[in-house]
Tab-separated table of C-alpha atoms and ligand atoms in Angstrom:
chain	number	residue	atom	x	y	z
A	24	UNK	CA	5.770	-25.514	-17.891
A	25	UNK	CA	2.035	-25.942	-17.237
A	26	UNK	CA	-0.019	-22.857	-16.435
A	27	UNK	CA	1.256	-20.977	-13.399
A	28	UNK	CA	-2.289	-19.929	-12.516
A	29	UNK	CA	-3.317	-23.566	-12.131
A	30	UNK	CA	-3.907	-24.428	-8.463
A	31	UNK	CA	-2.533	-27.957	-8.901
A	32	UNK	CA	0.666	-26.584	-10.469
A	33	UNK	CA	1.080	-24.047	-7.661
A	34	UNK	CA	0.564	-26.710	-4.988
A	35	UNK	CA	3.085	-28.970	-6.696
A	36	UNK	CA	5.696	-26.166	-6.888
A	37	UNK	CA	5.083	-25.230	-3.253
A	38	UNK	CA	5.456	-28.816	-2.096
A	39	UNK	CA	8.637	-29.485	-4.050
A	40	UNK	CA	10.240	-26.239	-2.829
A	41	UNK	CA	8.876	-26.502	0.728
A	42	UNK	CA	7.235	-23.116	0.266
A	43	UNK	CA	4.398	-21.707	2.385
A	44	UNK	CA	2.669	-18.344	1.982
A	45	UNK	CA	3.861	-15.397	4.046
A	46	UNK	CA	1.006	-13.129	5.112
A	47	UNK	CA	3.519	-10.501	6.199
A	48	UNK	CA	4.863	-10.194	2.647
A	49	UNK	CA	1.375	-9.841	1.178
A	50	UNK	CA	1.567	-13.137	-0.675
A	51	UNK	CA	-1.721	-13.733	-2.491
A	52	UNK	CA	-0.933	-15.387	-5.803
A	53	UNK	CA	-3.179	-15.021	-8.846
A	54	UNK	CA	-5.009	-18.195	-9.887
A	55	UNK	CA	-7.545	-16.648	-12.275
A	56	UNK	CA	-6.042	-17.322	-15.729
A	57	UNK	CA	-7.687	-14.303	-17.384
A	58	UNK	CA	-6.216	-11.617	-15.102
A	59	UNK	CA	-2.492	-11.667	-15.968
A	60	UNK	CA	-2.903	-11.558	-19.773
A	61	UNK	CA	-5.243	-8.557	-19.366
A	62	UNK	CA	-2.831	-6.806	-17.016
A	63	UNK	CA	0.088	-7.411	-19.364
A	64	UNK	CA	-1.853	-6.143	-22.408
A	65	UNK	CA	-3.277	-3.076	-20.672
A	66	UNK	CA	0.018	-2.404	-18.877
A	67	UNK	CA	1.840	-1.646	-22.124
A	68	UNK	CA	3.944	-4.792	-22.562
A	69	UNK	CA	4.916	-5.011	-26.250
A	70	UNK	CA	7.884	-6.105	-28.355
A	71	UNK	CA	9.593	-2.714	-27.976
A	72	UNK	CA	9.004	-2.172	-24.244
A	73	UNK	CA	10.825	-3.056	-21.064
A	74	UNK	CA	8.722	-3.958	-18.029
A	75	UNK	CA	9.691	-3.710	-14.391
A	76	UNK	CA	7.655	-5.985	-12.131
A	77	UNK	CA	7.570	-5.769	-8.358
A	78	UNK	CA	6.864	-8.975	-6.459
A	79	UNK	CA	6.681	-11.732	-9.103
A	80	UNK	CA	5.673	-14.447	-6.595
A	81	UNK	CA	5.967	-17.691	-8.561
A	82	UNK	CA	6.027	-15.760	-11.862
A	83	UNK	CA	2.460	-15.986	-13.164
A	84	UNK	CA	2.327	-12.330	-14.328
A	85	UNK	CA	6.034	-12.331	-15.195
A	86	UNK	CA	5.479	-15.097	-17.769
A	87	UNK	CA	2.672	-13.131	-19.452
A	88	UNK	CA	4.862	-10.023	-19.507
A	89	UNK	CA	7.802	-12.013	-20.916
A	90	UNK	CA	5.628	-13.323	-23.764
A	91	UNK	CA	4.841	-9.770	-24.852
A	92	UNK	CA	7.675	-7.452	-23.791
A	93	UNK	CA	11.206	-7.074	-25.085
A	94	UNK	CA	12.637	-7.495	-21.602
A	95	UNK	CA	11.288	-7.999	-18.072
A	96	UNK	CA	13.033	-7.351	-14.775
A	97	UNK	CA	11.232	-8.681	-11.698
A	98	UNK	CA	12.207	-7.662	-8.156
A	99	UNK	CA	11.302	-10.203	-5.447
A	100	UNK	CA	12.021	-9.790	-1.731
A	101	UNK	CA	11.350	-13.351	-0.566
A	102	UNK	CA	14.553	-15.371	-1.053
A	103	UNK	CA	12.568	-18.640	-0.921
A	104	UNK	CA	10.978	-17.684	-4.263
A	105	UNK	CA	14.248	-17.179	-6.158
A	106	UNK	CA	14.837	-20.906	-6.898
A	107	UNK	CA	11.126	-21.244	-7.708
A	108	UNK	CA	11.375	-18.415	-10.267
A	109	UNK	CA	14.532	-19.988	-11.741
A	110	UNK	CA	12.404	-23.022	-12.504
A	111	UNK	CA	9.123	-21.405	-13.565
A	112	UNK	CA	10.696	-18.728	-15.786
A	113	UNK	CA	13.561	-20.870	-17.097
A	114	UNK	CA	12.142	-20.910	-20.640
A	115	UNK	CA	12.179	-17.090	-20.969
A	116	UNK	CA	15.550	-15.661	-21.982
A	117	UNK	CA	14.270	-12.073	-21.701
A	118	UNK	CA	13.565	-12.204	-17.943
A	119	UNK	CA	15.896	-11.237	-15.125
A	120	UNK	CA	14.932	-11.756	-11.487
A	121	UNK	CA	16.549	-9.499	-8.896
A	122	UNK	CA	16.419	-10.507	-5.244
A	123	UNK	CA	15.804	-7.409	-3.124
A	124	UNK	CA	13.416	-4.942	-1.557
A	125	UNK	CA	11.734	-2.744	-4.172
A	126	UNK	CA	11.602	0.067	-1.621
A	127	UNK	CA	15.356	-0.002	-1.085
A	128	UNK	CA	16.829	-0.843	-4.482
A	129	UNK	CA	17.976	1.876	-6.876
A	130	UNK	CA	15.231	1.441	-9.475
A	131	UNK	CA	16.640	4.195	-11.733
A	132	UNK	CA	19.887	2.216	-11.992
A	133	UNK	CA	18.032	-1.038	-12.645
A	134	UNK	CA	16.104	0.641	-15.458
A	135	UNK	CA	19.131	2.243	-17.117
A	136	UNK	CA	21.200	-0.967	-16.876
A	137	UNK	CA	18.514	-3.293	-18.202
A	138	UNK	CA	16.260	-1.319	-20.522
A	139	UNK	CA	18.779	0.865	-22.408
A	140	UNK	CA	17.614	-0.595	-25.740
A	141	UNK	CA	13.880	-0.466	-25.048
A	142	UNK	CA	11.705	2.250	-26.592
A	143	UNK	CA	9.710	2.673	-23.393
A	144	UNK	CA	9.580	1.259	-19.884
A	145	UNK	CA	6.448	0.370	-17.913
A	146	UNK	CA	5.902	-0.896	-14.385
A	147	UNK	CA	3.394	-3.718	-13.963
A	148	UNK	CA	2.729	-5.497	-10.682
A	149	UNK	CA	0.305	-7.253	-8.406
A	150	UNK	CA	1.497	-5.256	-5.410
A	151	UNK	CA	1.932	-6.536	-1.886
A	152	UNK	CA	-0.876	-4.477	-0.303
A	153	UNK	CA	1.073	-3.599	2.857
A	154	UNK	CA	3.264	-1.258	0.810
A	155	UNK	CA	0.837	0.026	-1.842
A	156	UNK	CA	1.217	3.747	-1.095
A	157	UNK	CA	4.985	3.847	-0.416
A	158	UNK	CA	5.738	1.850	-3.580
A	159	UNK	CA	3.502	3.985	-5.805
A	160	UNK	CA	4.888	7.190	-4.309
A	161	UNK	CA	8.497	5.981	-4.650
A	162	UNK	CA	7.867	5.168	-8.322
A	163	UNK	CA	6.282	8.557	-9.035
A	164	UNK	CA	8.430	10.849	-6.871
A	165	UNK	CA	11.735	9.550	-8.136
A	166	UNK	CA	10.712	10.585	-11.667
A	167	UNK	CA	11.850	7.335	-13.193
A	168	UNK	CA	11.936	7.244	-17.005
A	169	UNK	CA	8.707	5.220	-17.172
A	170	UNK	CA	5.533	5.756	-19.202
A	171	UNK	CA	3.010	3.997	-16.963
A	172	UNK	CA	2.473	2.130	-13.701
A	173	UNK	CA	-0.161	-0.624	-13.861
A	174	UNK	CA	-0.861	-2.187	-10.502
A	175	UNK	CA	-3.301	-4.411	-8.692
A	176	UNK	CA	-4.277	-2.839	-5.378
A	177	UNK	CA	-7.131	-3.150	-2.876
A	178	UNK	CA	-10.373	-1.862	-4.408
A	179	UNK	CA	-10.652	0.822	-1.711
A	180	UNK	CA	-7.179	2.138	-2.576
A	181	UNK	CA	-8.049	2.057	-6.296
A	182	UNK	CA	-11.271	4.007	-5.665
A	183	UNK	CA	-9.378	6.630	-3.653
A	184	UNK	CA	-6.584	6.963	-6.223
A	185	UNK	CA	-9.038	7.302	-9.130
A	186	UNK	CA	-11.492	9.636	-7.339
A	187	UNK	CA	-11.648	13.172	-8.751
A	188	UNK	CA	-9.469	15.598	-6.793
A	189	UNK	CA	-11.928	17.857	-4.968
A	190	UNK	CA	-14.359	15.038	-4.092
A	191	UNK	CA	-15.019	13.544	-0.649
A	192	UNK	CA	-13.394	10.266	-1.710
A	193	UNK	CA	-10.088	11.960	-2.572
A	194	UNK	CA	-7.095	12.127	-0.238
A	195	UNK	CA	-3.465	13.203	-0.109
A	196	UNK	CA	-2.527	10.150	-2.221
A	197	UNK	CA	-5.124	11.135	-4.868
A	198	UNK	CA	-3.621	14.607	-5.138
A	199	UNK	CA	-0.030	13.344	-5.332
A	200	UNK	CA	-0.904	10.766	-7.981
A	201	UNK	CA	-2.825	13.322	-10.050
A	202	UNK	CA	0.161	15.645	-9.869
A	203	UNK	CA	2.511	13.097	-11.448
A	204	UNK	CA	0.130	11.055	-13.580
A	205	UNK	CA	-3.327	10.424	-15.010
A	206	UNK	CA	-4.902	7.510	-13.131
A	207	UNK	CA	-7.406	5.126	-14.776
A	208	UNK	CA	-9.510	2.372	-13.237
A	209	UNK	CA	-9.111	-0.742	-15.429
A	210	UNK	CA	-10.993	-3.680	-13.881
A	211	UNK	CA	-11.960	-5.350	-10.622
A	212	UNK	CA	-10.691	-8.687	-9.401
A	213	UNK	CA	-12.615	-10.849	-6.910
A	214	UNK	CA	-10.995	-12.460	-3.833
A	215	UNK	CA	-11.524	-15.901	-5.416
A	216	UNK	CA	-8.996	-15.013	-8.126
A	217	UNK	CA	-6.170	-15.431	-5.584
A	218	UNK	CA	-4.611	-18.168	-3.505
A	219	UNK	CA	-5.060	-17.718	-0.616
A	220	UNK	CA	-8.065	-15.422	-1.165
A	221	UNK	CA	-7.648	-12.005	0.491
A	222	UNK	CA	-10.499	-10.571	2.592
A	223	UNK	CA	-11.028	-7.672	0.186
A	224	UNK	CA	-11.851	-7.102	-3.479
A	225	UNK	CA	-8.973	-5.870	-5.643
A	226	UNK	CA	-8.747	-3.649	-8.706
A	227	UNK	CA	-6.211	-2.992	-11.424
A	228	UNK	CA	-5.399	0.640	-12.134
A	229	UNK	CA	-3.027	2.296	-14.562
A	230	UNK	CA	-1.269	5.593	-13.940
A	231	UNK	CA	-0.074	7.203	-17.165
A	232	UNK	CA	2.954	9.277	-16.224
A	233	UNK	CA	2.847	12.929	-17.258
A	234	UNK	CA	5.976	14.245	-18.971
A	235	UNK	CA	5.404	17.544	-17.171
A	236	UNK	CA	2.980	18.221	-14.315
A	237	UNK	CA	-0.233	19.781	-15.655
A	238	UNK	CA	-0.391	22.309	-12.815
A	239	UNK	CA	2.116	24.922	-11.755
A	240	UNK	CA	2.196	24.533	-7.978
A	241	UNK	CA	5.237	26.737	-7.405
A	242	UNK	CA	7.571	25.071	-4.920
A	243	UNK	CA	6.786	21.312	-4.837
A	244	UNK	CA	7.874	20.922	-1.214
A	245	UNK	CA	5.418	23.625	-0.141
A	246	UNK	CA	2.681	22.011	-2.242
A	247	UNK	CA	3.115	18.563	-0.696
A	248	UNK	CA	3.496	19.977	2.835
A	249	UNK	CA	0.248	21.895	2.301
A	250	UNK	CA	-1.542	18.776	1.044
A	251	UNK	CA	-0.241	16.793	4.029
A	252	UNK	CA	-1.323	19.437	6.555
A	253	UNK	CA	-4.726	19.861	4.882
A	254	UNK	CA	-5.589	16.165	4.658
A	255	UNK	CA	-4.226	15.244	8.085
A	256	UNK	CA	-7.198	17.232	9.457
A	257	UNK	CA	-9.482	16.894	6.438
A	258	UNK	CA	-12.766	17.525	8.258
A	259	UNK	CA	-11.488	20.826	9.646
A	260	UNK	CA	-11.714	24.105	7.763
A	261	UNK	CA	-8.603	25.087	5.817
A	262	UNK	CA	-8.081	28.035	8.189
A	263	UNK	CA	-7.625	25.437	10.955
A	264	UNK	CA	-6.018	22.506	9.142
A	265	UNK	CA	-3.271	24.666	7.599
A	266	UNK	CA	-2.284	26.005	11.007
A	267	UNK	CA	-2.354	22.643	12.792
A	268	UNK	CA	1.021	21.040	13.269
A	269	UNK	CA	2.638	24.459	12.841
A	270	UNK	CA	2.570	24.438	9.003
A	271	UNK	CA	1.405	28.089	8.824
A	272	UNK	CA	0.611	30.850	11.323
A	273	UNK	CA	-3.050	31.900	11.577
A	274	UNK	CA	-2.243	35.168	9.860
A	275	UNK	CA	-0.351	33.587	6.962
A	276	UNK	CA	-3.097	30.987	6.426
A	277	UNK	CA	-5.784	33.684	6.345
A	278	UNK	CA	-3.771	35.836	3.920
A	279	UNK	CA	-2.938	32.947	1.582
A	280	UNK	CA	-6.576	31.784	1.493
A	281	UNK	CA	-7.789	35.302	0.753
A	282	UNK	CA	-5.150	35.795	-1.963
A	283	UNK	CA	-6.201	32.477	-3.559
A	284	UNK	CA	-9.863	33.495	-3.338
A	285	UNK	CA	-10.735	30.486	-1.177
A	286	UNK	CA	-13.201	30.799	1.713
A	287	UNK	CA	-11.454	30.218	5.073
A	288	UNK	CA	-14.157	27.731	6.054
A	289	UNK	CA	-13.630	25.590	2.920
A	290	UNK	CA	-12.196	22.097	3.419
A	291	UNK	CA	-9.218	20.763	1.511
A	292	UNK	CA	-11.274	17.904	0.060
A	293	UNK	CA	-13.413	20.466	-1.838
A	294	UNK	CA	-10.466	21.958	-3.777
A	295	UNK	CA	-9.604	20.738	-7.267
A	296	UNK	CA	-6.021	20.587	-8.580
A	297	UNK	CA	-6.163	24.097	-10.021
A	298	UNK	CA	-7.255	25.629	-6.699
A	299	UNK	CA	-4.690	23.601	-4.752
A	300	UNK	CA	-1.984	24.811	-7.145
A	301	UNK	CA	-2.996	28.461	-6.717
A	302	UNK	CA	-3.110	28.128	-2.923
A	303	UNK	CA	0.307	26.476	-2.883
A	304	UNK	CA	1.788	29.369	-4.853
A	305	UNK	CA	0.222	31.940	-2.510
A	306	UNK	CA	1.578	30.048	0.511
A	307	UNK	CA	4.994	29.895	-1.149
A	308	UNK	CA	5.021	33.677	-1.297
A	309	UNK	CA	4.609	33.962	2.489
B	23	SAM	N1	2.914	-11.441	-8.874
B	23	SAM	C1	2.468	-12.586	-8.109
B	23	SAM	C2	1.042	-12.923	-8.463
B	23	SAM	O1	0.362	-12.048	-9.021
B	23	SAM	O2	0.606	-14.039	-8.190
B	23	SAM	C3	2.617	-12.345	-6.592
B	23	SAM	C4	1.939	-11.133	-6.061
B	23	SAM	S1	1.878	-11.061	-4.279
B	23	SAM	C5	0.436	-10.085	-4.066
B	23	SAM	C6	3.150	-9.896	-3.867
B	23	SAM	C7	4.588	-10.350	-4.049
B	23	SAM	O3	5.455	-9.272	-3.661
B	23	SAM	C8	5.018	-11.531	-3.225
B	23	SAM	O4	5.722	-12.439	-4.037
B	23	SAM	C9	5.945	-10.962	-2.146
B	23	SAM	O5	6.919	-11.865	-1.694
B	23	SAM	C10	6.558	-9.781	-2.899
B	23	SAM	N2	7.055	-8.666	-2.055
B	23	SAM	C11	6.601	-8.267	-0.839
B	23	SAM	N3	7.259	-7.176	-0.415
B	23	SAM	C12	8.163	-6.864	-1.389
B	23	SAM	C13	9.148	-5.849	-1.538
B	23	SAM	N4	9.336	-4.921	-0.582
B	23	SAM	N5	9.922	-5.826	-2.651
B	23	SAM	C14	9.730	-6.772	-3.626
B	23	SAM	N6	8.813	-7.761	-3.534
B	23	SAM	C15	8.034	-7.815	-2.447
């Protein structure tokens, strides 16, 4: 099979299979030949690892993963791509394509059924951008037995995810990701690296999953509810944002902030993970 990042090859496959891109499914296929090998290398694909890919498209990244990993499972939602993948990945005996929605499938079951003999499991994907946050959160929250998540996302999302917690660029997603993992910015990818080119620049990031969270936040539900309340009104003072939406009473918010030694007029975006963890524990005691 000639290179799957070659525009002529892609056009030929599309024509023979009567395939056209779906904007709604976030279909921008990689045509820059240097990107997928780098993603596969930096995403932890090796002869002992299993790799779960979300959204293989016509299989350009899948093939690079298959060349390096022990086994690859790729989940694709678009049924029109299943016969395409049968053809493009036919030469790889270590690849399984599953037709389904990555947000609905039981990924823990897929991992235990397919990667039982792999030393480690990594997720590697050029994500459909319309579901970047829900996919990343589903992967992290469900505490899958994975060591890392390497994904291509919009540059803006990558910047937000990799911003230090406690900086203006951080958000609720930054905090959640830093709770479960250590995020790293890997490299940027220009719009011209895709067919069709998206309007925005992209970036590849890797989240190294923590075996245990680094911070003791007390009750996790309280922690995430606090983060949600705080960032939903991020420009307001914590005294106000924590009471909006009925998360805390004025009195409880004031007491928790005082007990955590945080000024009531501070904003959530100025708190680092340690301070957020302390505040969460004080709120949990209310
Ligand atoms: N990996 C290919 C590449 O790099 O060229 C394609 C990446 S494209 C940005 C995203 C892919 O995700 C598309 O093939 C799309 O059909 C698929 N997709 C969209 N939503 C999905 C979902 N909920 N579950 C699984 N795959 C999905």
